[in-house]
XYZ file of C-alpha atoms in Angstrom:
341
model
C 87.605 200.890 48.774
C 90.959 199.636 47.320
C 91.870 201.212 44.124
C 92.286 198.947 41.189
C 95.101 200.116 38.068
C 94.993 203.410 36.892
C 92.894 204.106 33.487
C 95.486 204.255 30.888
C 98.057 201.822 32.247
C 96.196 198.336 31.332
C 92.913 197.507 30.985
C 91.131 197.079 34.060
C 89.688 193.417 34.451
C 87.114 191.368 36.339
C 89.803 190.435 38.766
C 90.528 194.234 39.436
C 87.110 195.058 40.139
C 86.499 192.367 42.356
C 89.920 192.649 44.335
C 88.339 196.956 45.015
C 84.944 195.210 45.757
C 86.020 192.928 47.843
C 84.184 189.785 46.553
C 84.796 186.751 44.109
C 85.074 187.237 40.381
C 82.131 185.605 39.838
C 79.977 187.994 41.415
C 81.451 190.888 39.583
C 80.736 189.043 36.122
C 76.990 188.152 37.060
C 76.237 191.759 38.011
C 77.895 193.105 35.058
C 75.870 190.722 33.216
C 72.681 191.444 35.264
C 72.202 187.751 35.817
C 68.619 188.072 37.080
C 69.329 184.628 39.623
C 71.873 186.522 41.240
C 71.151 186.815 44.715
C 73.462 189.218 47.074
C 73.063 192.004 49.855
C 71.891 195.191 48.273
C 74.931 197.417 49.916
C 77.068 194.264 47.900
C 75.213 195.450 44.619
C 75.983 198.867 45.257
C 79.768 198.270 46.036
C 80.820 196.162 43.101
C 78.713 198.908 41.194
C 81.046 201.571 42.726
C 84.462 199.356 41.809
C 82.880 199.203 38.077
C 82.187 202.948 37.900
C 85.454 204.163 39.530
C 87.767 201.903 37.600
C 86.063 202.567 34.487
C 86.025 198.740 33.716
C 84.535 198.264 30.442
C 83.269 194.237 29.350
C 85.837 192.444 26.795
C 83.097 192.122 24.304
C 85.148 189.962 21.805
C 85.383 187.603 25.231
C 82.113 187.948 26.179
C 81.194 186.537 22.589
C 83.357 183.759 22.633
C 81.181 182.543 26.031
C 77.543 183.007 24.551
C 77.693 183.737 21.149
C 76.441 187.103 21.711
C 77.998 190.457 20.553
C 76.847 192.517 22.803
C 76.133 194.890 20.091
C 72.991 196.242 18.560
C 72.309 197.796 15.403
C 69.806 200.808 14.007
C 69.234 201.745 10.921
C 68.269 204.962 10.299
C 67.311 207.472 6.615
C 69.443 210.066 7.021
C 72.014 210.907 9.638
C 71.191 214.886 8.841
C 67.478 215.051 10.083
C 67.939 216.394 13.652
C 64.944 214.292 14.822
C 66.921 211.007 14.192
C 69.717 212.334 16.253
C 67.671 212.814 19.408
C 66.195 209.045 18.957
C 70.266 207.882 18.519
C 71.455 209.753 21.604
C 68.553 208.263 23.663
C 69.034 204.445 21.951
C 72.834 205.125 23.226
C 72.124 205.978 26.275
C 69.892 202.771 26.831
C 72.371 200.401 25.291
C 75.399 201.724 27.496
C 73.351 201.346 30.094
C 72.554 197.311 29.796
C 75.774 196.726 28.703
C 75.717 197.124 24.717
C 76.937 198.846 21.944
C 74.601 200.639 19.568
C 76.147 200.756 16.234
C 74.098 202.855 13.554
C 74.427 203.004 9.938
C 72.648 205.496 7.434
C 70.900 204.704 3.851
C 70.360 207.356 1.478
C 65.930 208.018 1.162
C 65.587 204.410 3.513
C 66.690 202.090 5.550
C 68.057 199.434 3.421
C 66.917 196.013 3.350
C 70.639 194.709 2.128
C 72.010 196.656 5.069
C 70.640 195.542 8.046
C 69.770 192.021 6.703
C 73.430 191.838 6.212
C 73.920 192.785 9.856
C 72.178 190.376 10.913
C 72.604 187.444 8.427
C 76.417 187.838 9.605
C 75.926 187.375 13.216
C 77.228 191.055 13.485
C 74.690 192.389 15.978
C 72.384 190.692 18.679
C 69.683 192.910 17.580
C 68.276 195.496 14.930
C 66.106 198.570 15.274
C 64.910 199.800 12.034
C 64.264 203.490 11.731
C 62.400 205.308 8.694
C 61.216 202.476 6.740
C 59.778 199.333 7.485
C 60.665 195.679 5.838
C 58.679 194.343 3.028
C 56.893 191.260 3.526
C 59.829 189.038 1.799
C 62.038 191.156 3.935
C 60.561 190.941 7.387
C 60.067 187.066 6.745
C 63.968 186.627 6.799
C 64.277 188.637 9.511
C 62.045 186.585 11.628
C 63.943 183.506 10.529
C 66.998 185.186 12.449
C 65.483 184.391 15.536
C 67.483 187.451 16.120
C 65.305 190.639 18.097
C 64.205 193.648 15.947
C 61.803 196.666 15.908
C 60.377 199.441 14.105
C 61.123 202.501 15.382
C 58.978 205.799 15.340
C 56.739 203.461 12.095
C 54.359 201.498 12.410
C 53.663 199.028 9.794
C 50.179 196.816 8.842
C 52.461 193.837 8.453
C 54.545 193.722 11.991
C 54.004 193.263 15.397
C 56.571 194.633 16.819
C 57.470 198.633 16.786
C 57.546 201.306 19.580
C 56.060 204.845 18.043
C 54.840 208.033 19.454
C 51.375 209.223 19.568
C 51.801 211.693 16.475
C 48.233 211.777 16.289
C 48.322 213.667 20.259
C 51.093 216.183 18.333
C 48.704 217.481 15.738
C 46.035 217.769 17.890
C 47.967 219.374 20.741
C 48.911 221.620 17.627
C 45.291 222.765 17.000
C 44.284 223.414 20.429
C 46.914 226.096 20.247
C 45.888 227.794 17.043
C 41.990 227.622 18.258
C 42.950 228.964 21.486
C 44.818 231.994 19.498
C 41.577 232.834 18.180
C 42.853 230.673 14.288
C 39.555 228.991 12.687
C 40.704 229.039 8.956
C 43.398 226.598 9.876
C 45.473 224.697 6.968
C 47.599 221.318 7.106
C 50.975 221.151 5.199
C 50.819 217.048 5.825
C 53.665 214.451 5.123
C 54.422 211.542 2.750
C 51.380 209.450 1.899
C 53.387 206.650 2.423
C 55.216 207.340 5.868
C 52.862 206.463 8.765
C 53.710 209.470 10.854
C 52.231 211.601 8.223
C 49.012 210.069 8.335
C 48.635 209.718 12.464
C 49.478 213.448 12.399
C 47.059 213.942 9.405
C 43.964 212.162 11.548
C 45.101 213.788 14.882
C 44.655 217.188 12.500
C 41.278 216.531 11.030
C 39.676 214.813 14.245
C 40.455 218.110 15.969
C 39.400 220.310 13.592
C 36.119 218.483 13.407
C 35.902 218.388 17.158
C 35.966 222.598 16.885
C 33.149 222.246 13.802
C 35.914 223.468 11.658
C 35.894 222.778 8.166
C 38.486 221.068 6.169
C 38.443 221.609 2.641
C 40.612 219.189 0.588
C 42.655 222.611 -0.589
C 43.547 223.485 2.753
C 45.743 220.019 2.754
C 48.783 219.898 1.077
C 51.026 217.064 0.404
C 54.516 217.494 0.989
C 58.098 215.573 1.900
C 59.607 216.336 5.230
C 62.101 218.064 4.135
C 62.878 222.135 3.564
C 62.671 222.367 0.008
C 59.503 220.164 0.515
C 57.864 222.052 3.007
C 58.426 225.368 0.308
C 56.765 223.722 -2.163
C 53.830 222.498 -0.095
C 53.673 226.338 1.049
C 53.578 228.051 -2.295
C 50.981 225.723 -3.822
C 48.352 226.004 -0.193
C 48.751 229.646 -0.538
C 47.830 230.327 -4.372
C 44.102 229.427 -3.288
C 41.947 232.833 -3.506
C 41.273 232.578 0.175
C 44.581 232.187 1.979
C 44.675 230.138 5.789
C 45.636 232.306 8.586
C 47.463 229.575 10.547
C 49.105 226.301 9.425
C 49.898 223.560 10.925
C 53.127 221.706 9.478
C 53.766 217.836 10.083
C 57.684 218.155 10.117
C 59.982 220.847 11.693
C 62.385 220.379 8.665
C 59.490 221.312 6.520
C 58.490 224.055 8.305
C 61.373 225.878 8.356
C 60.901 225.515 4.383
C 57.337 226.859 5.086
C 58.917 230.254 6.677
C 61.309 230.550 3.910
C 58.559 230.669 1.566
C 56.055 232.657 3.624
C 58.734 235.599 3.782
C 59.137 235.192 -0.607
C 55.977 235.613 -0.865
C 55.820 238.763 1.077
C 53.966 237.570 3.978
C 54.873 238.340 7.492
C 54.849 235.134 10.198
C 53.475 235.586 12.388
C 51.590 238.901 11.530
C 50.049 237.167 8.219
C 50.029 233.452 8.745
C 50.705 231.618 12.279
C 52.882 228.268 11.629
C 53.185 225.815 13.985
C 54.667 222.056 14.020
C 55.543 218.809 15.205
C 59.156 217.986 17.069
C 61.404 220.703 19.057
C 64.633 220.047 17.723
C 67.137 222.811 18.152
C 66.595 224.291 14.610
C 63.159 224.847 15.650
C 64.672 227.654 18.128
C 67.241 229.045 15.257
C 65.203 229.965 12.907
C 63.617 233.629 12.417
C 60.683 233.873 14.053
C 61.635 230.589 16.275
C 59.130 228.299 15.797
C 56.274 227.154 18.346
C 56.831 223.188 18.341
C 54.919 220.354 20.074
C 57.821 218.603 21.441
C 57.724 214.962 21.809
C 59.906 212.451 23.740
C 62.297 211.734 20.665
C 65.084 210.651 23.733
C 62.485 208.605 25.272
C 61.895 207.036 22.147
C 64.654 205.898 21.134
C 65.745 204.364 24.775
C 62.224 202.505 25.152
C 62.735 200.769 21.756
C 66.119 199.949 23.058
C 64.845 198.071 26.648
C 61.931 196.849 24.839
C 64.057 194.517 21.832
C 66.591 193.722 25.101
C 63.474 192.441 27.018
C 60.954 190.422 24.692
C 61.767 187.339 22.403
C 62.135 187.702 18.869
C 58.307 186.305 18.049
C 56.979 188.417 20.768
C 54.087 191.102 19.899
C 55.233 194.959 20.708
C 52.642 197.205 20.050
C 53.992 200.481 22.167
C 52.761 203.592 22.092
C 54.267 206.443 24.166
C 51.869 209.592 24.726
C 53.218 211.438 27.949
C 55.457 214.108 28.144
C 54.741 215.985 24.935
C 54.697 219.583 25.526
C 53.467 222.939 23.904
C 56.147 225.251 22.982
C 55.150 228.228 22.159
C 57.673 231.078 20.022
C 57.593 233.635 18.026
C 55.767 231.736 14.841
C 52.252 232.225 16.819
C 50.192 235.145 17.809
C 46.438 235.457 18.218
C 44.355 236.170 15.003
């Protein structure tokens, strides 16, 4: 194959590419585009795939939105840049978007997503597409967006209201999360459970009581306590579930960030994890592993997540239904935070 400019000298163009390829312009900008009517020899495909890849060419996106009014850019919103959950959905949303050709661009609001934010994304012609993370659009809200006619999703919530979000199956989490502490030998098993008002919290909550009911376990309403999904949260949560008379032996948090709050406040209290109290929780994220005693997570496809959501507003019209739900690969981890009764 003919080698096109250097990387560093100028910026390598269509031309380039299609003088190392060995075919017409054209063809190199309707495979970079993925025009689905294109219709060449695979080993043609493969070589003007090569020519891209070993020249580094990279699309002129300011170009490429002069020609179709498109940016080639999509936007997601996210809480809180610190949560290490959110940074496993962003490295998998980046991965998609590189992949088809996009940018992702993501921006951060203090508590939630906000509505100014993104609606000024969009509103501006800024991005060709938005995926909202950690909050979902009021009514008022999600009516402008649909009068966009620009794609966007919920990511990781689901809300009454829309049609259109990709989630995990946090209800599978909790009750993979059960399973383990029955298995251990756990039956006085407690539930340190998230925001009433985030929707993760409450398909982990039913996931937790459907499986403790499916064990004819009982769940008294003290042995479920409200907290945010944070550390300082997941202490709090943890102090008040163990100043009942009759302490759990094993709980079951809904957030790793609270659960590391949880072991904090386990060891103030003088109690040994997990020689006193087993704790388990949702989402493997590498704090789960730094911690003392590492944590035994139920690790869900965060990566996955955040690359389906991705393909998913690429691939369906704006007033297009999508209702996904992704339940495979979620594994048991198991550390040091579990032990058998």
């Amino acid at each position: 194959m003919t080698r096109g400019p250097r990387a560093g000298t100028k910026r390598v163009t269509l031309v380039d590419v299609a003088a190392a390829a060995g075919v017409d312009k054209a063809i190199v900008s309707r495979v970079v585009n993925r025009d689905p009517t294109l219709l060449i020899r695979p080993e043609t495909r493969v070589r003007v795939e090569a020519a891209i890849a070993e020249l580094g060419y990279r699309p002129n996106l300011s170009a490429r939105s002069l020609r179709t009014a498109k940016t080639g850019i999509l936007g997601l919103v996210i809480p809180d840049f610190s949560n290490p959950v959110y940074a496993q959905i962003i490295a998998g949303a980046e991965t998609a978007a590189v992949s088809s050709g996009n940018v992702l661009v993501t921006g951060s609001a203090t508590g939630a997503a906000s509505p100014a934010a993104y609606l000024d994304l969009l509103g501006n012609g800024r991005v060709d597409g938005l995926l909202i993370a950690g909050g979902a659009p009021s009514t008022q809200e999600q009516r402008i967006l649909d009068s966009l006619d620009i794609p966007w999703l919920l990511v990781n919530r689901r809300d009454r209201k829309s049609r259109r979000y990709v989630i995990l199956d946090d209800a599978k989490s909790a009750r993979m999360a059960v399973e383990h502490l029955v298995e251990l030998g756990h039956t006085e098993i407690a539930h340190i459970a998230g925001p009433k008002t985030t929707d993760t919290a409450q398909r982990r909550l039913t996931g937790f009581t459907e499986a403790m009911s499916e064990h004819g376990l009982r769940t008294p309403a003290s042995r479920i306590v409200v907290g945010e999904y944070t550390m300082d949260g997941g202490a709090e949560a943890a102090a008040k579930l163990m100043s009942s008379r009759r302490r759990p032996t094993a709980i079951y948090v809904a957030n790793v960030a609270a659960a590391v709050g949880v072991l904090h406040q386990l060891s103030a209290l003088g109690l040994s994890v997990p020689g006193d109290v087993s704790v388990v929780t949702t989402h493997d994220t590498e704090l789960a592993s730094h911690v003392m005693p590492a944590l035994t997570t139920v690790r869900m496809p965060l990566r996955e997540l955040g690359a389906r959501a991705v393909r998913s507003l690429l691939d369906t019209p704006p007033d297009a239904q999508v209702e996904l739900l992704l339940a495979d690969d979620f594994t048991l981890v198991q550390r040091e935070s579990t032990a058998p009764l």
